[in-house]
């Protein structure tokens, strides 16, 4: 580990090398000599940090207390220095500041001279009599005065903007985003002023990758931050659309149920309670096999009660489902949940769980048959409509045989 004195000596070596080249006017070996010196110092530096385990250590001086702390750095030789390079986010201000100073000094200086010259011309004209030449000269001076005054004002505004730009960067403290309110508080301006100021800077390319959010409340200085913001906004819009769709569907369901018979509404509400209980048991039981069976049962039950909402007349057909099948299914699921939670799975527990799983398959088959029966009347109506349609087509001569060649 090099001490402060050694680093000073290292700097002195480079200084002496440069001075020797200047004195001898021989610069042919200057670059190679400095490169060798730097490489030598770097290797000594890394060798000094190597610890017995193959890692590396460095010491960071604590200038407040004079203490030094050892920290371990691993795989220094494999460090990719390109990963440490951060993208350039801000344009340089030196040229802008120089332009602002030039315009300010030039504008106000010449404007002051023109103002004094205009006063002298005006007084001379008043004393000697204002001729055409004096009037023309005075008019030209006034025009030039306005032009250079505007130039000075433009330069002053540019200098002020450069100063605010530097203040914005300081307020960000290396972050790739910042609140407009915080920036406005720092420069002691209103939020609207800062928003327009930032938009101008972004448009002029001062913030090389800068963007404002949709609400004009946050500045993002990197493309990565803006892309993350866009993803979050897209997710928020999708979530809002889903919530709106859910509200509309719930409202439509509520309106539809409002027109149902109170007894039918009571049956549907009881069915929804059973559906919620099946889902709760499914969430509590981790097994994939039984979870698939419960998910199937939940789906079938939902479709059964959706059919009841569409056709309330079938409510009498699900009496056995309400009085026996669903209560039995819930009891079995609760028992399975209790058995599955036991830390030791003996033969009796495993056998009981297998029996319940098989019973769930039987219940699902029964639910499927019930759902199919609930659509029996619709199937009859469809079959009748198809039969009538075929008869009409035949009477009109529009059956398949009537389209054959020759009209046969």
CSV table of C-alpha atoms in Angstrom, one decimal, residues 52-335:
chain,number,residue,atom,x,y,z
A,52,UNK,CA,-3.0,-14.3,1.6
A,53,UNK,CA,-6.4,-15.7,0.5
A,54,UNK,CA,-6.1,-14.3,-3.0
A,55,UNK,CA,-8.5,-11.4,-2.4
A,56,UNK,CA,-7.5,-7.8,-2.3
A,57,UNK,CA,-7.6,-5.2,0.4
A,58,UNK,CA,-7.3,-1.4,0.4
A,59,UNK,CA,-7.3,1.2,3.1
A,60,UNK,CA,-9.5,4.2,3.1
A,61,UNK,CA,-8.2,7.1,5.1
A,62,UNK,CA,-10.6,8.7,7.6
A,63,UNK,CA,-9.4,12.3,7.5
A,64,UNK,CA,-11.7,13.3,10.3
A,65,UNK,CA,-10.2,11.0,12.8
A,66,UNK,CA,-6.9,9.9,11.3
A,67,UNK,CA,-8.0,6.3,11.4
A,68,UNK,CA,-7.9,3.9,8.5
A,69,UNK,CA,-10.3,1.1,7.6
A,70,UNK,CA,-9.5,-2.1,5.9
A,71,UNK,CA,-11.9,-3.3,3.3
A,72,UNK,CA,-11.8,-6.4,1.1
A,73,UNK,CA,-12.1,-6.2,-2.6
A,74,UNK,CA,-12.5,-9.5,-4.5
A,75,UNK,CA,-11.4,-10.3,-8.1
A,76,UNK,CA,-9.9,-6.8,-8.8
A,77,UNK,CA,-8.2,-8.2,-11.8
A,78,UNK,CA,-11.5,-9.3,-13.3
A,79,UNK,CA,-13.2,-5.9,-12.9
A,80,UNK,CA,-14.6,-4.5,-16.1
A,81,UNK,CA,-13.9,-0.8,-16.0
A,82,UNK,CA,-16.5,-0.3,-18.8
A,83,UNK,CA,-19.2,-1.2,-16.3
A,84,UNK,CA,-18.2,1.8,-14.2
A,85,UNK,CA,-18.8,4.2,-17.0
A,86,UNK,CA,-22.1,6.1,-16.6
A,87,UNK,CA,-24.0,7.5,-19.6
A,88,UNK,CA,-23.6,11.2,-20.2
A,89,UNK,CA,-26.8,12.8,-19.0
A,90,UNK,CA,-26.0,16.5,-19.2
A,91,UNK,CA,-24.6,18.8,-21.8
A,92,UNK,CA,-21.6,21.0,-20.9
A,93,UNK,CA,-22.3,24.6,-19.8
A,94,UNK,CA,-18.9,26.2,-20.5
A,95,UNK,CA,-19.8,27.3,-24.0
A,96,UNK,CA,-23.3,28.4,-23.0
A,97,UNK,CA,-21.8,30.4,-20.1
A,98,UNK,CA,-19.2,32.0,-22.4
A,99,UNK,CA,-21.9,32.9,-24.9
A,100,UNK,CA,-24.1,34.4,-22.2
A,101,UNK,CA,-21.2,36.5,-20.9
A,102,UNK,CA,-20.3,37.7,-24.4
A,103,UNK,CA,-23.9,38.7,-25.2
A,104,UNK,CA,-24.3,40.4,-21.8
A,105,UNK,CA,-21.1,42.4,-21.9
A,106,UNK,CA,-21.4,43.3,-25.6
A,107,UNK,CA,-25.0,44.1,-25.4
A,108,UNK,CA,-25.0,46.3,-22.3
A,109,UNK,CA,-21.7,47.9,-23.2
A,110,UNK,CA,-22.7,49.0,-26.7
A,111,UNK,CA,-26.2,49.9,-25.5
A,112,UNK,CA,-24.6,52.2,-22.8
A,113,UNK,CA,-22.5,53.8,-25.4
A,114,UNK,CA,-25.4,54.3,-27.8
A,115,UNK,CA,-27.5,55.7,-24.9
A,116,UNK,CA,-24.8,58.3,-24.2
A,117,UNK,CA,-24.4,59.0,-27.8
A,118,UNK,CA,-28.1,59.4,-28.3
A,119,UNK,CA,-28.3,61.9,-25.4
A,120,UNK,CA,-25.4,63.9,-26.9
A,121,UNK,CA,-27.0,63.8,-30.3
A,122,UNK,CA,-30.3,64.9,-28.8
A,123,UNK,CA,-28.9,67.8,-26.8
A,124,UNK,CA,-26.8,68.9,-29.8
A,125,UNK,CA,-29.9,68.9,-31.9
A,126,UNK,CA,-31.8,70.9,-29.4
A,127,UNK,CA,-29.1,73.5,-29.1
A,128,UNK,CA,-28.2,73.8,-32.8
A,129,UNK,CA,-31.5,73.0,-34.3
A,130,UNK,CA,-32.7,69.5,-35.3
A,131,UNK,CA,-32.0,68.9,-38.9
A,132,UNK,CA,-32.8,65.9,-41.0
A,133,UNK,CA,-29.3,64.4,-40.4
A,134,UNK,CA,-29.7,64.7,-36.7
A,135,UNK,CA,-33.1,63.0,-36.7
A,136,UNK,CA,-31.8,60.2,-38.9
A,137,UNK,CA,-28.8,59.7,-36.7
A,138,UNK,CA,-30.9,59.7,-33.6
A,139,UNK,CA,-33.4,57.2,-35.1
A,140,UNK,CA,-30.5,54.8,-36.0
A,141,UNK,CA,-29.1,55.1,-32.5
A,142,UNK,CA,-32.5,54.3,-30.9
A,143,UNK,CA,-32.9,51.2,-33.1
A,144,UNK,CA,-29.4,50.0,-32.3
A,145,UNK,CA,-29.9,50.8,-28.6
A,146,UNK,CA,-33.0,48.5,-28.6
A,147,UNK,CA,-31.1,45.7,-30.5
A,148,UNK,CA,-28.1,45.7,-28.2
A,149,UNK,CA,-30.3,46.1,-25.1
A,150,UNK,CA,-32.2,43.0,-26.2
A,151,UNK,CA,-28.9,41.2,-26.8
A,152,UNK,CA,-27.8,42.0,-23.2
A,153,UNK,CA,-31.1,40.9,-21.8
A,154,UNK,CA,-30.8,37.6,-23.8
A,155,UNK,CA,-27.3,37.1,-22.4
A,156,UNK,CA,-28.5,37.7,-18.9
A,157,UNK,CA,-31.3,35.2,-19.2
A,158,UNK,CA,-29.0,32.7,-20.7
A,159,UNK,CA,-26.6,33.1,-17.7
A,160,UNK,CA,-29.5,32.7,-15.3
A,161,UNK,CA,-30.7,29.6,-17.1
A,162,UNK,CA,-27.2,28.1,-16.9
A,163,UNK,CA,-27.0,28.8,-13.2
A,164,UNK,CA,-30.4,27.2,-12.7
A,165,UNK,CA,-29.3,24.2,-14.8
A,166,UNK,CA,-26.3,23.7,-12.6
A,167,UNK,CA,-28.5,24.1,-9.5
A,168,UNK,CA,-30.9,21.4,-10.8
A,169,UNK,CA,-28.0,19.0,-11.3
A,170,UNK,CA,-26.8,19.7,-7.8
A,171,UNK,CA,-30.3,19.1,-6.4
A,172,UNK,CA,-30.5,15.7,-8.2
A,173,UNK,CA,-27.4,14.5,-6.4
A,174,UNK,CA,-26.6,11.9,-9.0
A,175,UNK,CA,-30.2,10.5,-9.1
A,176,UNK,CA,-31.8,9.9,-12.4
A,177,UNK,CA,-35.1,11.5,-11.4
A,178,UNK,CA,-36.3,14.3,-9.2
A,179,UNK,CA,-39.5,16.1,-8.2
A,180,UNK,CA,-40.3,19.4,-9.8
A,181,UNK,CA,-41.4,20.8,-6.4
A,182,UNK,CA,-38.0,20.1,-4.9
A,183,UNK,CA,-36.2,21.8,-7.9
A,184,UNK,CA,-38.6,24.7,-7.7
A,185,UNK,CA,-37.9,25.1,-4.0
A,186,UNK,CA,-34.2,25.0,-4.6
A,187,UNK,CA,-34.2,27.8,-7.2
A,188,UNK,CA,-37.0,29.7,-5.4
A,189,UNK,CA,-39.3,29.7,-8.4
A,190,UNK,CA,-42.9,28.6,-9.0
A,191,UNK,CA,-43.6,25.1,-10.2
A,192,UNK,CA,-45.0,26.3,-13.5
A,193,UNK,CA,-41.9,28.4,-14.2
A,194,UNK,CA,-39.6,25.4,-13.4
A,195,UNK,CA,-41.7,23.1,-15.7
A,196,UNK,CA,-41.3,25.6,-18.6
A,197,UNK,CA,-37.6,26.0,-17.8
A,198,UNK,CA,-37.1,22.2,-17.8
A,199,UNK,CA,-39.0,21.8,-21.1
A,200,UNK,CA,-36.8,24.4,-22.7
A,201,UNK,CA,-33.6,22.8,-21.4
A,202,UNK,CA,-34.9,19.4,-22.7
A,203,UNK,CA,-35.8,20.8,-26.1
A,204,UNK,CA,-32.4,22.5,-26.4
A,205,UNK,CA,-30.6,19.3,-25.4
A,206,UNK,CA,-29.2,20.4,-22.1
A,207,UNK,CA,-30.7,17.2,-20.5
A,208,UNK,CA,-29.4,14.8,-23.1
A,209,UNK,CA,-31.9,12.0,-22.2
A,210,UNK,CA,-34.4,14.2,-20.2
A,211,UNK,CA,-38.1,13.7,-20.0
A,212,UNK,CA,-41.0,15.0,-17.8
A,213,UNK,CA,-43.8,12.7,-16.7
A,214,UNK,CA,-47.4,13.1,-17.9
A,215,UNK,CA,-48.3,15.2,-14.8
A,216,UNK,CA,-45.3,17.5,-15.2
A,217,UNK,CA,-44.3,16.6,-11.7
A,218,UNK,CA,-41.2,14.6,-12.1
A,219,UNK,CA,-38.0,15.0,-14.1
A,220,UNK,CA,-36.2,11.9,-15.5
A,221,UNK,CA,-32.7,12.4,-16.7
A,222,UNK,CA,-32.0,9.0,-18.2
A,223,UNK,CA,-33.6,6.9,-20.9
A,224,UNK,CA,-33.7,3.9,-18.5
A,225,UNK,CA,-35.6,5.8,-15.9
A,226,UNK,CA,-38.1,7.0,-18.5
A,227,UNK,CA,-38.6,3.5,-19.9
A,228,UNK,CA,-39.3,2.3,-16.4
A,229,UNK,CA,-41.8,5.1,-15.9
A,230,UNK,CA,-43.5,4.2,-19.1
A,231,UNK,CA,-43.8,0.5,-18.1
A,232,UNK,CA,-45.3,1.6,-14.7
A,233,UNK,CA,-47.8,3.9,-16.4
A,234,UNK,CA,-48.8,1.1,-18.8
A,235,UNK,CA,-49.3,-1.3,-15.9
A,236,UNK,CA,-51.3,1.4,-14.1
A,237,UNK,CA,-53.5,2.0,-17.1
A,238,UNK,CA,-54.1,-1.7,-17.5
A,239,UNK,CA,-54.9,-2.1,-13.8
A,240,UNK,CA,-57.3,0.9,-14.0
A,241,UNK,CA,-59.0,-0.7,-17.1
A,242,UNK,CA,-59.4,-4.0,-15.3
A,243,UNK,CA,-60.9,-2.3,-12.3
A,244,UNK,CA,-63.3,-0.4,-14.4
A,245,UNK,CA,-64.3,-3.5,-16.2
A,246,UNK,CA,-64.8,-5.3,-12.9
A,247,UNK,CA,-67.0,-2.4,-11.6
A,248,UNK,CA,-69.1,-2.5,-14.8
A,249,UNK,CA,-69.5,-6.2,-14.6
A,250,UNK,CA,-70.4,-6.1,-10.9
A,251,UNK,CA,-72.9,-3.3,-11.7
A,252,UNK,CA,-74.4,-5.3,-14.5
A,253,UNK,CA,-74.7,-8.4,-12.2
A,254,UNK,CA,-76.3,-6.3,-9.5
A,255,UNK,CA,-78.8,-4.8,-12.0
A,256,UNK,CA,-79.6,-8.3,-13.3
A,257,UNK,CA,-80.0,-9.7,-9.8
A,258,UNK,CA,-82.2,-6.8,-8.8
A,259,UNK,CA,-84.8,-8.1,-11.1
A,260,UNK,CA,-84.7,-11.6,-9.8
A,261,UNK,CA,-87.0,-13.2,-7.4
A,262,UNK,CA,-85.8,-12.8,-3.7
A,263,UNK,CA,-85.7,-16.6,-3.3
A,264,UNK,CA,-83.5,-16.9,-6.4
A,265,UNK,CA,-81.2,-14.2,-5.1
A,266,UNK,CA,-80.9,-16.0,-1.8
A,267,UNK,CA,-79.8,-19.2,-3.6
A,268,UNK,CA,-77.2,-17.3,-5.7
A,269,UNK,CA,-75.8,-15.6,-2.7
A,270,UNK,CA,-75.5,-18.9,-0.9
A,271,UNK,CA,-73.8,-20.4,-3.9
A,272,UNK,CA,-71.3,-17.6,-4.0
A,273,UNK,CA,-70.5,-18.2,-0.4
A,274,UNK,CA,-69.7,-21.9,-1.2
A,275,UNK,CA,-67.5,-20.8,-4.1
A,276,UNK,CA,-65.5,-18.5,-1.8
A,277,UNK,CA,-65.1,-21.3,0.7
A,278,UNK,CA,-63.8,-23.7,-2.0
A,279,UNK,CA,-61.3,-21.0,-3.1
A,280,UNK,CA,-60.1,-20.5,0.5
A,281,UNK,CA,-59.5,-24.2,1.0
A,282,UNK,CA,-57.7,-24.3,-2.3
A,283,UNK,CA,-55.4,-21.5,-1.2
A,284,UNK,CA,-54.7,-23.3,2.1
A,285,UNK,CA,-53.9,-26.7,0.6
A,286,UNK,CA,-50.5,-26.7,-1.3
A,287,UNK,CA,-50.9,-30.0,-3.1
A,288,UNK,CA,-51.0,-29.6,-6.9
A,289,UNK,CA,-53.3,-32.7,-7.5
A,290,UNK,CA,-56.0,-31.8,-5.1
A,291,UNK,CA,-55.7,-28.1,-6.1
A,292,UNK,CA,-56.5,-29.0,-9.7
A,293,UNK,CA,-59.6,-30.9,-8.5
A,294,UNK,CA,-60.8,-27.9,-6.3
A,295,UNK,CA,-60.2,-25.5,-9.2
A,296,UNK,CA,-62.3,-27.6,-11.4
A,297,UNK,CA,-65.1,-27.7,-8.8
A,298,UNK,CA,-65.0,-24.0,-8.3
A,299,UNK,CA,-65.2,-23.4,-12.1
A,300,UNK,CA,-68.2,-25.8,-12.4
A,301,UNK,CA,-70.0,-24.3,-9.5
A,302,UNK,CA,-69.6,-20.8,-10.9
A,303,UNK,CA,-71.0,-21.9,-14.2
A,304,UNK,CA,-74.0,-23.6,-12.5
A,305,UNK,CA,-75.0,-20.4,-10.7
A,306,UNK,CA,-74.3,-18.3,-13.7
A,307,UNK,CA,-76.8,-20.5,-15.5
A,308,UNK,CA,-79.3,-19.9,-12.6
A,309,UNK,CA,-78.9,-16.1,-13.1
A,310,UNK,CA,-79.6,-16.4,-16.8
A,311,UNK,CA,-82.5,-18.8,-16.4
A,312,UNK,CA,-84.0,-18.5,-12.9
A,313,UNK,CA,-86.6,-21.2,-13.7
A,314,UNK,CA,-83.9,-23.9,-13.2
A,315,UNK,CA,-83.4,-23.0,-9.6
A,316,UNK,CA,-85.6,-25.9,-8.5
A,317,UNK,CA,-83.2,-28.2,-10.4
A,318,UNK,CA,-80.2,-27.5,-8.1
A,319,UNK,CA,-82.0,-28.3,-4.8
A,320,UNK,CA,-79.9,-31.4,-4.3
A,321,UNK,CA,-76.8,-29.4,-5.1
A,322,UNK,CA,-77.6,-26.9,-2.4
A,323,UNK,CA,-78.8,-29.3,0.2
A,324,UNK,CA,-76.2,-32.0,-0.1
A,325,UNK,CA,-73.5,-31.8,-2.7
A,326,UNK,CA,-72.0,-28.5,-1.9
A,327,UNK,CA,-72.1,-28.8,1.9
A,328,UNK,CA,-70.6,-32.3,1.6
A,329,UNK,CA,-67.8,-31.0,-0.7
A,330,UNK,CA,-67.0,-28.2,1.8
A,331,UNK,CA,-66.8,-30.6,4.7
A,332,UNK,CA,-64.5,-32.9,2.8
A,333,UNK,CA,-62.2,-30.0,1.8
A,334,UNK,CA,-62.0,-28.8,5.4
A,335,UNK,CA,-61.2,-32.3,6.6
